[in-house]
mmCIF file of C-alpha atoms in Angstrom:
data_model
loop_
_atom_site.group_PDB
_atom_site.id
_atom_site.type_symbol
_atom_site.label_atom_id
_atom_site.label_comp_id
_atom_site.label_asym_id
_atom_site.label_seq_id
_atom_site.Cartn_x
_atom_site.Cartn_y
_atom_site.Cartn_z
ATOM 1 C CA UNK O 1106 -16.547 -49.805 7.349
ATOM 2 C CA UNK O 1107 -18.544 -47.408 9.833
ATOM 3 C CA UNK O 1108 -20.368 -49.668 11.559
ATOM 4 C CA UNK O 1109 -23.280 -47.107 11.874
ATOM 5 C CA UNK O 1110 -23.949 -47.732 8.332
ATOM 6 C CA UNK O 1111 -23.264 -51.579 8.221
ATOM 7 C CA UNK O 1112 -24.230 -54.512 10.398
ATOM 8 C CA UNK O 1113 -21.834 -57.544 10.515
ATOM 9 C CA UNK O 1114 -22.901 -60.574 10.142
ATOM 10 C CA UNK O 1115 -21.629 -64.141 9.107
ATOM 11 C CA UNK O 1116 -23.422 -67.162 7.787
ATOM 12 C CA UNK O 1117 -22.749 -70.757 7.004
ATOM 13 C CA UNK O 1118 -23.630 -72.428 3.643
ATOM 14 C CA UNK O 1119 -24.190 -75.948 4.938
ATOM 15 C CA UNK O 1120 -23.333 -78.697 2.197
ATOM 16 C CA UNK O 1121 -24.250 -81.829 2.827
ATOM 17 C CA UNK O 1122 -23.819 -85.339 1.062
ATOM 18 C CA UNK O 1123 -27.252 -86.691 -0.028
ATOM 19 C CA UNK O 1124 -27.619 -90.545 0.683
ATOM 20 C CA UNK O 1125 -31.726 -90.769 0.771
ATOM 21 C CA UNK O 1126 -34.071 -90.176 -1.668
ATOM 22 C CA UNK O 1127 -36.884 -87.005 -1.827
ATOM 23 C CA UNK O 1128 -39.136 -86.627 1.338
ATOM 24 C CA UNK O 1129 -37.447 -89.725 3.443
ATOM 25 C CA UNK O 1130 -36.714 -89.265 6.765
ATOM 26 C CA UNK O 1131 -32.917 -88.210 7.496
ATOM 27 C CA UNK O 1132 -30.221 -90.235 8.920
ATOM 28 C CA UNK O 1133 -29.080 -88.474 12.141
ATOM 29 C CA UNK O 1134 -26.593 -89.715 15.446
ATOM 30 C CA UNK O 1135 -30.004 -88.606 17.451
ATOM 31 C CA UNK O 1136 -33.463 -88.919 15.764
ATOM 32 C CA UNK O 1137 -35.119 -87.560 18.890
ATOM 33 C CA UNK O 1138 -33.580 -84.652 18.941
ATOM 34 C CA UNK O 1139 -35.538 -83.632 15.280
ATOM 35 C CA UNK O 1140 -37.905 -81.401 15.734
ATOM 36 C CA UNK O 1141 -41.363 -82.442 14.419
ATOM 37 C CA UNK O 1142 -43.537 -80.684 11.705
ATOM 38 C CA UNK O 1143 -40.499 -80.482 9.571
ATOM 39 C CA UNK O 1144 -39.295 -82.867 6.710
ATOM 40 C CA UNK O 1145 -36.402 -81.718 4.883
ATOM 41 C CA UNK O 1146 -36.245 -83.061 1.294
ATOM 42 C CA UNK O 1147 -33.722 -84.296 -0.979
ATOM 43 C CA UNK O 1148 -33.241 -85.122 -4.522
ATOM 44 C CA UNK O 1149 -30.824 -86.750 -6.276
ATOM 45 C CA UNK O 1150 -32.564 -85.990 -9.841
ATOM 46 C CA UNK O 1151 -29.470 -83.725 -11.067
ATOM 47 C CA UNK O 1152 -27.115 -86.437 -10.396
ATOM 48 C CA UNK O 1153 -25.496 -84.703 -7.888
ATOM 49 C CA UNK O 1154 -24.597 -86.008 -4.212
ATOM 50 C CA UNK O 1155 -25.146 -82.753 -2.492
ATOM 51 C CA UNK O 1156 -27.778 -80.827 -0.527
ATOM 52 C CA UNK O 1157 -27.549 -77.767 1.139
ATOM 53 C CA UNK O 1158 -29.202 -76.723 4.061
ATOM 54 C CA UNK O 1159 -31.439 -73.368 4.275
ATOM 55 C CA UNK O 1160 -34.079 -71.943 6.896
ATOM 56 C CA UNK O 1161 -37.196 -69.875 6.375
ATOM 57 C CA UNK O 1162 -37.851 -67.087 8.045
ATOM 58 C CA UNK O 1163 -41.002 -66.417 9.665
ATOM 59 C CA UNK O 1164 -43.564 -64.619 8.428
ATOM 60 C CA UNK O 1165 -43.335 -62.396 10.932
ATOM 61 C CA UNK O 1166 -39.862 -61.304 10.939
ATOM 62 C CA UNK O 1167 -39.192 -57.901 10.311
ATOM 63 C CA UNK O 1168 -36.628 -58.430 7.990
ATOM 64 C CA UNK O 1169 -37.173 -60.360 4.830
ATOM 65 C CA UNK O 1170 -39.980 -62.418 5.997
ATOM 66 C CA UNK O 1171 -40.770 -65.779 4.606
ATOM 67 C CA UNK O 1172 -37.376 -65.915 2.822
ATOM 68 C CA UNK O 1173 -34.970 -68.924 2.486
ATOM 69 C CA UNK O 1174 -31.439 -67.818 4.045
ATOM 70 C CA UNK O 1175 -28.539 -69.782 5.483
ATOM 71 C CA UNK O 1176 -27.955 -69.867 8.864
ATOM 72 C CA UNK O 1177 -26.568 -66.703 10.543
ATOM 73 C CA UNK O 1178 -26.693 -63.751 11.783
ATOM 74 C CA UNK O 1179 -25.456 -60.583 13.608
ATOM 75 C CA UNK O 1180 -22.156 -60.353 15.164
ATOM 76 C CA UNK O 1181 -22.102 -59.919 19.011
ATOM 77 C CA UNK O 1182 -19.427 -58.305 21.294
ATOM 78 C CA UNK O 1183 -19.195 -61.888 23.229
ATOM 79 C CA UNK O 1184 -17.773 -63.493 19.473
ATOM 80 C CA UNK O 1185 -14.875 -60.993 19.389
ATOM 81 C CA UNK O 1186 -13.896 -61.656 23.546
ATOM 82 C CA UNK O 1187 -10.055 -62.863 24.247
ATOM 83 C CA UNK O 1188 -11.309 -65.380 26.596
ATOM 84 C CA UNK O 1189 -12.311 -67.771 23.147
ATOM 85 C CA UNK O 1190 -8.256 -67.816 23.162
ATOM 86 C CA UNK O 1191 -8.094 -68.579 26.226
ATOM 87 C CA UNK O 1192 -10.555 -71.472 26.163
ATOM 88 C CA UNK O 1193 -8.796 -73.080 22.916
ATOM 89 C CA UNK O 1194 -5.206 -72.370 25.120
ATOM 90 C CA UNK O 1195 -6.561 -74.400 27.866
ATOM 91 C CA UNK O 1196 -7.180 -77.261 25.587
ATOM 92 C CA UNK O 1197 -3.736 -77.108 24.563
ATOM 93 C CA UNK O 1198 -3.991 -74.879 21.027
ATOM 94 C CA UNK O 1199 -1.175 -72.114 20.687
ATOM 95 C CA UNK O 1200 -0.834 -69.526 17.619
ATOM 96 C CA UNK O 1201 0.386 -72.355 15.293
ATOM 97 C CA UNK O 1202 -2.796 -74.291 15.386
ATOM 98 C CA UNK O 1203 -4.679 -72.057 13.631
ATOM 99 C CA UNK O 1204 -1.963 -71.481 11.279
ATOM 100 C CA UNK O 1205 -4.199 -72.916 7.961
ATOM 101 C CA UNK O 1206 -6.811 -70.469 8.768
ATOM 102 C CA UNK O 1207 -5.063 -67.255 9.640
ATOM 103 C CA UNK O 1208 -2.145 -67.161 6.889
ATOM 104 C CA UNK O 1209 -4.861 -67.745 3.721
ATOM 105 C CA UNK O 1210 -6.650 -64.979 1.727
ATOM 106 C CA UNK O 1211 -8.844 -62.272 3.846
ATOM 107 C CA UNK O 1212 -11.803 -60.105 2.707
ATOM 108 C CA UNK O 1213 -11.088 -57.137 0.350
ATOM 109 C CA UNK O 1214 -12.056 -54.360 2.317
ATOM 110 C CA UNK O 1215 -11.946 -55.569 5.645
ATOM 111 C CA UNK O 1216 -8.482 -55.102 6.567
ATOM 112 C CA UNK O 1217 -8.678 -56.342 10.438
ATOM 113 C CA UNK O 1218 -9.943 -59.725 9.056
ATOM 114 C CA UNK O 1219 -6.470 -60.770 9.846
ATOM 115 C CA UNK O 1220 -5.485 -58.197 12.316
ATOM 116 C CA UNK O 1221 -6.014 -58.484 16.065
ATOM 117 C CA UNK O 1222 -6.088 -55.897 18.521
ATOM 118 C CA UNK O 1223 -5.442 -55.711 22.309
ATOM 119 C CA UNK O 1224 -8.950 -55.970 22.916
ATOM 120 C CA UNK O 1225 -10.620 -58.279 20.140
ATOM 121 C CA UNK O 1226 -9.479 -61.232 18.573
ATOM 122 C CA UNK O 1227 -8.756 -61.567 14.869
ATOM 123 C CA UNK O 1228 -11.560 -60.967 12.428
ATOM 124 C CA UNK O 1229 -11.062 -64.508 10.901
ATOM 125 C CA UNK O 1230 -11.663 -66.162 14.353
ATOM 126 C CA UNK O 1231 -14.636 -63.598 15.419
ATOM 127 C CA UNK O 1232 -16.715 -63.980 12.237
ATOM 128 C CA UNK O 1233 -16.405 -67.973 12.014
ATOM 129 C CA UNK O 1234 -17.740 -67.622 16.060
ATOM 130 C CA UNK O 1235 -20.369 -65.425 15.211
ATOM 131 C CA UNK O 1236 -21.378 -67.642 12.338
ATOM 132 C CA UNK O 1237 -20.823 -70.943 14.587
ATOM 133 C CA UNK O 1238 -22.985 -69.152 17.135
ATOM 134 C CA UNK O 1239 -25.890 -68.030 14.864
ATOM 135 C CA UNK O 1240 -26.237 -70.939 13.129
ATOM 136 C CA UNK O 1241 -26.647 -73.328 16.601
ATOM 137 C CA UNK O 1242 -29.407 -70.891 17.924
ATOM 138 C CA UNK O 1243 -30.949 -70.676 14.708
ATOM 139 C CA UNK O 1244 -30.945 -74.256 14.276
ATOM 140 C CA UNK O 1245 -29.423 -75.899 16.888
ATOM 141 C CA UNK O 1246 -26.678 -77.168 14.604
ATOM 142 C CA UNK O 1247 -23.285 -77.424 16.715
ATOM 143 C CA UNK O 1248 -20.393 -77.043 14.473
ATOM 144 C CA UNK O 1249 -17.678 -78.154 17.409
ATOM 145 C CA UNK O 1250 -15.617 -80.766 18.171
ATOM 146 C CA UNK O 1251 -13.550 -81.814 21.087
ATOM 147 C CA UNK O 1252 -9.994 -80.987 20.842
ATOM 148 C CA UNK O 1253 -8.865 -84.263 20.665
ATOM 149 C CA UNK O 1254 -10.336 -84.511 17.241
ATOM 150 C CA UNK O 1255 -9.263 -81.554 15.640
ATOM 151 C CA UNK O 1256 -7.441 -82.272 12.902
ATOM 152 C CA UNK O 1257 -6.299 -79.615 10.534
ATOM 153 C CA UNK O 1258 -6.216 -79.486 6.624
ATOM 154 C CA UNK O 1259 -9.116 -81.445 6.422
ATOM 155 C CA UNK O 1260 -12.021 -80.178 4.096
ATOM 156 C CA UNK O 1261 -15.355 -81.076 6.280
ATOM 157 C CA UNK O 1262 -16.409 -80.177 9.748
ATOM 158 C CA UNK O 1263 -17.430 -81.644 12.588
ATOM 159 C CA UNK O 1264 -20.492 -81.322 15.048
ATOM 160 C CA UNK O 1265 -21.298 -82.262 18.682
ATOM 161 C CA UNK O 1266 -24.894 -83.752 19.629
ATOM 162 C CA UNK O 1267 -25.779 -82.660 22.852
ATOM 163 C CA UNK O 1268 -27.998 -84.054 25.353
ATOM 164 C CA UNK O 1269 -29.727 -80.533 26.642
ATOM 165 C CA UNK O 1270 -30.151 -79.428 23.005
ATOM 166 C CA UNK O 1271 -32.783 -77.245 23.423
ATOM 167 C CA UNK O 1272 -32.167 -75.769 26.735
ATOM 168 C CA UNK O 1273 -28.237 -74.583 25.859
ATOM 169 C CA UNK O 1274 -29.917 -72.981 22.553
ATOM 170 C CA UNK O 1275 -32.342 -71.171 24.702
ATOM 171 C CA UNK O 1276 -29.827 -69.811 26.737
ATOM 172 C CA UNK O 1277 -27.344 -69.136 24.361
ATOM 173 C CA UNK O 1278 -30.272 -66.916 22.326
ATOM 174 C CA UNK O 1279 -30.928 -65.049 25.495
ATOM 175 C CA UNK O 1280 -27.022 -64.111 25.961
ATOM 176 C CA UNK O 1281 -24.192 -65.019 23.788
ATOM 177 C CA UNK O 1282 -21.748 -65.026 26.219
ATOM 178 C CA UNK O 1283 -23.447 -68.447 26.875
ATOM 179 C CA UNK O 1284 -21.837 -69.961 23.854
ATOM 180 C CA UNK O 1285 -18.537 -70.051 25.542
ATOM 181 C CA UNK O 1286 -19.885 -71.393 28.534
ATOM 182 C CA UNK O 1287 -21.782 -73.886 26.552
ATOM 183 C CA UNK O 1288 -18.212 -74.907 25.268
ATOM 184 C CA UNK O 1289 -16.571 -75.023 28.732
ATOM 185 C CA UNK O 1290 -19.111 -77.155 30.026
ATOM 186 C CA UNK O 1291 -19.298 -79.904 27.098
ATOM 187 C CA UNK O 1292 -15.435 -79.806 26.481
ATOM 188 C CA UNK O 1293 -15.679 -78.718 22.724
ATOM 189 C CA UNK O 1294 -14.129 -76.073 20.777
ATOM 190 C CA UNK O 1295 -16.265 -74.179 18.019
ATOM 191 C CA UNK O 1296 -14.521 -75.983 14.717
ATOM 192 C CA UNK O 1297 -12.743 -73.078 12.848
ATOM 193 C CA UNK O 1298 -11.139 -75.139 10.874
ATOM 194 C CA UNK O 1299 -14.117 -76.562 9.098
ATOM 195 C CA UNK O 1300 -15.479 -73.083 7.896
ATOM 196 C CA UNK O 1301 -14.161 -71.824 4.427
ATOM 197 C CA UNK O 1302 -14.677 -68.629 3.718
ATOM 198 C CA UNK O 1303 -16.656 -68.324 0.562
ATOM 199 C CA UNK O 1304 -18.059 -64.732 -0.636
ATOM 200 C CA UNK O 1305 -18.624 -61.441 1.071
ATOM 201 C CA UNK O 1306 -22.253 -59.499 0.230
ATOM 202 C CA UNK O 1307 -22.762 -55.896 1.261
ATOM 203 C CA UNK O 1308 -26.377 -54.569 0.904
ATOM 204 C CA UNK O 1309 -26.722 -52.017 -2.005
ATOM 205 C CA UNK O 1310 -26.333 -48.113 -0.765
ATOM 206 C CA UNK O 1311 -29.776 -47.553 -2.139
ATOM 207 C CA UNK O 1312 -31.417 -49.669 0.951
ATOM 208 C CA UNK O 1313 -30.804 -47.755 4.283
ATOM 209 C CA UNK O 1314 -30.765 -51.478 6.233
ATOM 210 C CA UNK O 1315 -27.521 -52.071 5.353
ATOM 211 C CA UNK O 1316 -25.935 -55.558 5.798
ATOM 212 C CA UNK O 1317 -22.039 -56.588 5.811
ATOM 213 C CA UNK O 1318 -22.248 -60.281 5.472
ATOM 214 C CA UNK O 1319 -19.384 -62.447 5.236
ATOM 215 C CA UNK O 1320 -20.293 -66.275 4.054
ATOM 216 C CA UNK O 1321 -18.462 -69.490 4.847
ATOM 217 C CA UNK O 1322 -19.102 -72.651 3.712
ATOM 218 C CA UNK O 1323 -18.857 -76.000 5.811
ATOM 219 C CA UNK O 1324 -18.980 -79.728 4.412
ATOM 220 C CA UNK O 1325 -20.773 -82.333 6.615
ATOM 221 C CA UNK O 1326 -21.052 -86.333 6.046
ATOM 222 C CA UNK O 1327 -24.633 -86.243 7.433
ATOM 223 C CA UNK O 1328 -27.182 -83.925 8.904
ATOM 224 C CA UNK O 1329 -26.890 -83.258 12.724
ATOM 225 C CA UNK O 1330 -29.806 -83.176 14.925
ATOM 226 C CA UNK O 1331 -31.775 -79.866 14.987
ATOM 227 C CA UNK O 1332 -34.153 -77.336 16.612
ATOM 228 C CA UNK O 1333 -35.679 -74.603 14.988
ATOM 229 C CA UNK O 1334 -35.935 -71.708 16.904
ATOM 230 C CA UNK O 1335 -39.699 -70.976 16.226
ATOM 231 C CA UNK O 1336 -39.170 -67.187 17.362
ATOM 232 C CA UNK O 1337 -37.145 -66.628 13.952
ATOM 233 C CA UNK O 1338 -37.716 -69.582 11.546
ATOM 234 C CA UNK O 1339 -40.512 -71.787 10.607
ATOM 235 C CA UNK O 1340 -39.015 -74.508 8.113
ATOM 236 C CA UNK O 1341 -35.778 -76.483 7.831
ATOM 237 C CA UNK O 1342 -35.430 -77.270 4.202
ATOM 238 C CA UNK O 1343 -32.435 -79.977 2.823
ATOM 239 C CA UNK O 1344 -32.394 -80.093 -0.908
ATOM 240 C CA UNK O 1345 -30.199 -80.167 -4.142
ATOM 241 C CA UNK O 1346 -29.089 -76.661 -5.590
ATOM 242 C CA UNK O 1347 -30.994 -77.973 -8.580
ATOM 243 C CA UNK O 1348 -34.055 -78.327 -6.951
ATOM 244 C CA UNK O 1349 -34.131 -75.096 -4.554
ATOM 245 C CA UNK O 1350 -33.487 -73.571 -8.314
ATOM 246 C CA UNK O 1351 -36.367 -74.947 -9.766
ATOM 247 C CA UNK O 1352 -38.959 -74.125 -6.480
ATOM 248 C CA UNK O 1353 -37.595 -70.559 -6.777
ATOM 249 C CA UNK O 1354 -38.650 -70.648 -10.068
ATOM 250 C CA UNK O 1355 -41.858 -71.471 -9.646
ATOM 251 C CA UNK O 1356 -42.540 -69.203 -6.557
ATOM 252 C CA UNK O 1357 -42.520 -71.771 -4.038
ATOM 253 C CA UNK O 1358 -39.980 -70.563 -2.152
ATOM 254 C CA UNK O 1359 -38.053 -67.200 -1.948
ATOM 255 C CA UNK O 1360 -34.615 -66.117 -1.886
ATOM 256 C CA UNK O 1361 -32.664 -63.321 -1.667
ATOM 257 C CA UNK O 1362 -30.422 -62.244 -4.207
ATOM 258 C CA UNK O 1363 -26.927 -63.350 -2.578
ATOM 259 C CA UNK O 1364 -28.534 -66.367 -1.221
ATOM 260 C CA UNK O 1365 -29.552 -67.187 -4.446
ATOM 261 C CA UNK O 1366 -26.299 -66.561 -6.577
ATOM 262 C CA UNK O 1367 -24.938 -68.723 -4.278
ATOM 263 C CA UNK O 1368 -27.073 -71.724 -4.750
ATOM 264 C CA UNK O 1369 -26.456 -70.883 -8.376
ATOM 265 C CA UNK O 1370 -22.946 -70.854 -8.055
ATOM 266 C CA UNK O 1371 -22.906 -74.330 -5.875
ATOM 267 C CA UNK O 1372 -25.353 -75.876 -8.626
ATOM 268 C CA UNK O 1373 -22.446 -76.558 -10.673
ATOM 269 C CA UNK O 1374 -20.701 -78.941 -8.130
ATOM 270 C CA UNK O 1375 -22.118 -82.565 -8.484
ATOM 271 C CA UNK O 1376 -19.739 -84.089 -5.888
ATOM 272 C CA UNK O 1377 -19.600 -83.601 -2.336
ATOM 273 C CA UNK O 1378 -15.700 -84.438 -2.021
ATOM 274 C CA UNK O 1379 -14.579 -82.187 -4.677
ATOM 275 C CA UNK O 1380 -16.466 -79.207 -3.553
ATOM 276 C CA UNK O 1381 -14.914 -80.120 -0.165
ATOM 277 C CA UNK O 1382 -11.448 -79.959 -1.360
ATOM 278 C CA UNK O 1383 -12.352 -76.888 -4.088
ATOM 279 C CA UNK O 1384 -14.062 -74.820 -0.889
ATOM 280 C CA UNK O 1385 -10.983 -75.983 1.600
ATOM 281 C CA UNK O 1386 -8.325 -74.831 -1.135
ATOM 282 C CA UNK O 1387 -9.902 -71.882 -2.590
ATOM 283 C CA UNK O 1388 -10.253 -70.058 0.859
ATOM 284 C CA UNK O 1389 -6.730 -69.118 0.766
ATOM 285 C CA UNK O 1390 -7.288 -66.888 -1.970
ATOM 286 C CA UNK O 1391 -9.641 -64.594 -0.064
ATOM 287 C CA UNK O 1392 -12.923 -63.178 -1.632
ATOM 288 C CA UNK O 1393 -14.260 -59.849 -3.242
ATOM 289 C CA UNK O 1394 -16.483 -57.653 -1.885
ATOM 290 C CA UNK O 1395 -20.027 -57.863 -3.644
ATOM 291 C CA UNK O 1396 -22.190 -54.672 -3.299
ATOM 292 C CA UNK O 1397 -24.672 -54.734 -6.032
ATOM 293 C CA UNK O 1398 -25.498 -51.544 -7.704
ATOM 294 C CA UNK O 1399 -29.294 -51.179 -7.747
ATOM 295 C CA UNK O 1400 -31.116 -49.167 -10.785
ATOM 296 C CA UNK O 1401 -34.865 -49.144 -11.785
ATOM 297 C CA UNK O 1402 -35.675 -50.168 -15.196
ATOM 298 C CA UNK O 1403 -38.579 -50.252 -17.766
ATOM 299 C CA UNK O 1404 -39.504 -54.020 -16.575
ATOM 300 C CA UNK O 1405 -37.898 -54.252 -12.977
ATOM 301 C CA UNK O 1406 -34.977 -54.106 -10.791
ATOM 302 C CA UNK O 1407 -31.206 -54.415 -12.211
ATOM 303 C CA UNK O 1408 -28.642 -54.859 -9.956
ATOM 304 C CA UNK O 1409 -25.051 -54.726 -11.594
ATOM 305 C CA UNK O 1410 -22.643 -56.714 -9.932
ATOM 306 C CA UNK O 1411 -18.401 -55.791 -9.504
ATOM 307 C CA UNK O 1412 -16.924 -56.832 -13.193
ATOM 308 C CA UNK O 1413 -19.995 -55.914 -15.234
ATOM 309 C CA UNK O 1414 -18.665 -53.362 -17.410
ATOM 310 C CA UNK O 1415 -21.559 -51.071 -16.800
ATOM 311 C CA UNK O 1416 -20.307 -51.157 -12.845
ATOM 312 C CA UNK O 1417 -19.168 -47.963 -11.353
ATOM 313 C CA UNK O 1418 -15.747 -47.142 -11.115
ATOM 314 C CA UNK O 1419 -15.903 -45.403 -7.802
ATOM 315 C CA UNK O 1420 -18.575 -45.992 -5.106
ATOM 316 C CA UNK O 1421 -19.003 -44.039 -1.845
ATOM 317 C CA UNK O 1422 -19.998 -47.362 0.109
ATOM 318 C CA UNK O 1423 -20.879 -45.242 3.519
ATOM 319 C CA UNK O 1424 -23.733 -42.734 2.119
ATOM 320 C CA UNK O 1425 -27.183 -43.106 0.816
ATOM 321 C CA UNK O 1426 -27.633 -43.148 -2.758
ATOM 322 C CA UNK O 1427 -31.188 -42.963 -4.724
ATOM 323 C CA UNK O 1428 -31.926 -45.497 -7.451
ATOM 324 C CA UNK O 1429 -31.055 -44.256 -10.834
ATOM 325 C CA UNK O 1430 -33.696 -44.775 -13.250
ATOM 326 C CA UNK O 1431 -33.373 -46.275 -16.847
ATOM 327 C CA UNK O 1432 -35.745 -45.819 -19.777
ATOM 328 C CA UNK O 1433 -34.561 -49.292 -21.184
ATOM 329 C CA UNK O 1434 -35.475 -52.422 -20.435
ATOM 330 C CA UNK O 1435 -33.089 -55.565 -19.392
ATOM 331 C CA UNK O 1436 -32.879 -57.144 -22.793
ATOM 332 C CA UNK O 1437 -31.805 -53.571 -24.002
ATOM 333 C CA UNK O 1438 -29.454 -52.893 -21.559
ATOM 334 C CA UNK O 1439 -27.923 -56.449 -21.989
ATOM 335 C CA UNK O 1440 -27.929 -55.900 -25.726
ATOM 336 C CA UNK O 1441 -25.818 -52.708 -25.075
ATOM 337 C CA UNK O 1442 -23.340 -54.265 -23.460
ATOM 338 C CA UNK O 1443 -22.839 -57.186 -25.891
ATOM 339 C CA UNK O 1444 -22.766 -54.470 -28.641
ATOM 340 C CA UNK O 1445 -19.587 -53.127 -27.141
ATOM 341 C CA UNK O 1446 -17.965 -56.795 -26.101
ATOM 342 C CA UNK O 1447 -18.222 -55.750 -22.659
ATOM 343 C CA UNK O 1448 -18.602 -57.898 -19.718
ATOM 344 C CA UNK O 1449 -21.975 -59.180 -18.330
ATOM 345 C CA UNK O 1450 -22.606 -59.783 -14.265
ATOM 346 C CA UNK O 1451 -25.617 -59.057 -12.991
ATOM 347 C CA UNK O 1452 -29.153 -59.594 -11.396
ATOM 348 C CA UNK O 1453 -32.508 -59.064 -12.726
ATOM 349 C CA UNK O 1454 -35.257 -59.049 -11.034
ATOM 350 C CA UNK O 1455 -38.437 -58.707 -12.958
ATOM 351 C CA UNK O 1456 -41.183 -56.270 -11.812
ATOM 352 C CA UNK O 1457 -43.917 -58.978 -12.553
ATOM 353 C CA UNK O 1458 -43.331 -62.759 -13.086
ATOM 354 C CA UNK O 1459 -40.364 -65.573 -12.383
ATOM 355 C CA UNK O 1460 -38.081 -65.331 -9.936
ATOM 356 C CA UNK O 1461 -34.635 -63.416 -10.327
ATOM 357 C CA UNK O 1462 -32.095 -63.970 -12.779
ATOM 358 C CA UNK O 1463 -28.300 -64.169 -13.069
ATOM 359 C CA UNK O 1464 -26.931 -62.786 -16.209
ATOM 360 C CA UNK O 1465 -22.989 -63.902 -16.881
ATOM 361 C CA UNK O 1466 -21.592 -63.424 -20.122
ATOM 362 C CA UNK O 1467 -17.402 -63.060 -20.231
ATOM 363 C CA UNK O 1468 -17.047 -62.882 -16.948
ATOM 364 C CA UNK O 1469 -14.453 -64.221 -14.757
ATOM 365 C CA UNK O 1470 -14.748 -64.241 -11.116
ATOM 366 C CA UNK O 1471 -11.496 -63.437 -9.064
ATOM 367 C CA UNK O 1472 -9.928 -65.079 -6.406
ATOM 368 C CA UNK O 1473 -9.914 -68.780 -8.217
ATOM 369 C CA UNK O 1474 -13.847 -68.404 -7.613
ATOM 370 C CA UNK O 1475 -16.195 -70.356 -9.843
ATOM 371 C CA UNK O 1476 -19.272 -68.315 -11.774
ATOM 372 C CA UNK O 1477 -22.846 -69.584 -11.055
ATOM 373 C CA UNK O 1478 -24.604 -71.611 -13.101
ATOM 374 C CA UNK O 1479 -25.804 -69.997 -16.233
ATOM 375 C CA UNK O 1480 -28.698 -72.627 -16.383
ATOM 376 C CA UNK O 1481 -32.270 -72.949 -14.686
ATOM 377 C CA UNK O 1482 -33.604 -75.994 -13.561
ATOM 378 C CA UNK O 1483 -37.719 -75.847 -14.229
ATOM 379 C CA UNK O 1484 -39.895 -78.241 -12.998
ATOM 380 C CA UNK O 1485 -40.734 -79.814 -16.633
ATOM 381 C CA UNK O 1486 -37.220 -80.493 -16.781
ATOM 382 C CA UNK O 1487 -36.773 -78.023 -19.855
ATOM 383 C CA UNK O 1488 -33.150 -75.703 -19.060
ATOM 384 C CA UNK O 1489 -32.960 -71.918 -20.360
ATOM 385 C CA UNK O 1490 -29.909 -69.821 -20.426
ATOM 386 C CA UNK O 1491 -29.820 -67.479 -17.676
#
């Protein structure tokens, strides 16, 4: 993938077991590390014991201000340093220690996901290191564990509680190489085993700034201590998928398309242990490249996803493309596919009105993944098909 055309990034979808009621203070190992003025909300109204963690970009952020996202960010050279291999070896890890995460499925369009070069570590490692570092920079959550505690094959991730959390967070934010220094100082290693490959989203070629974003899923038993990077984020939210969908529909919060799609997908799970087991096993099958193709239609913006009957057969991912304009509405274009007994897999973004909608019909996701929920959960508990 042309590095000039794409900015590679990695994010972590953190799924937590919900154990408290809405708006109560979450249980953590070190309460004095919780940032004041941030109140994660919990809900069990959908009979799910899963909560998802997301953060909101500040209103002054240059990229997607005010949008709720999963913690993560751009890859840095420090994330691919061979010094990480030396760190693991210093604690007794050899190549076979990573067998469970290095031999599974990869990402379709990233051949270097498994391969290592003389100057870099393999992609499956550097992307996880990037996701863990960026999550620590943005939220203060350090997904690491002491070497003696690493048990391969477990679907849950671990975290380390730091005595000088904000000081280390500032150092790593200023210099990504300090993440390695942090691990040396604390005597821990990034919990690569706790991150499960989940999905890969590419910004449409109709946008001039493009991101190649890899999403990992990490399951935690409890909410770790956190400290928001106030220079980029202004809120940390921890809510059920159904609550997040409800708030997005009422425009209380806003999601970019990939995050909204993944929240809908995760809303199909109701049990935290079941999600953890599924994510761990499914990751072995890899994931596809999901790049929406955008079209301007009569009532908004249409994003056609891979698998949809109208998704183009050949796409030049490197070249900027102008918007195709259609004189039909969302409904007319949908009905056209239905009349042809085709497959619907798309996102509709109304010009004026509610949030985006994910439309699926006859769609079977590849790589043993699950489709997003076809139900929206509105504030009055009424349900309407997506």
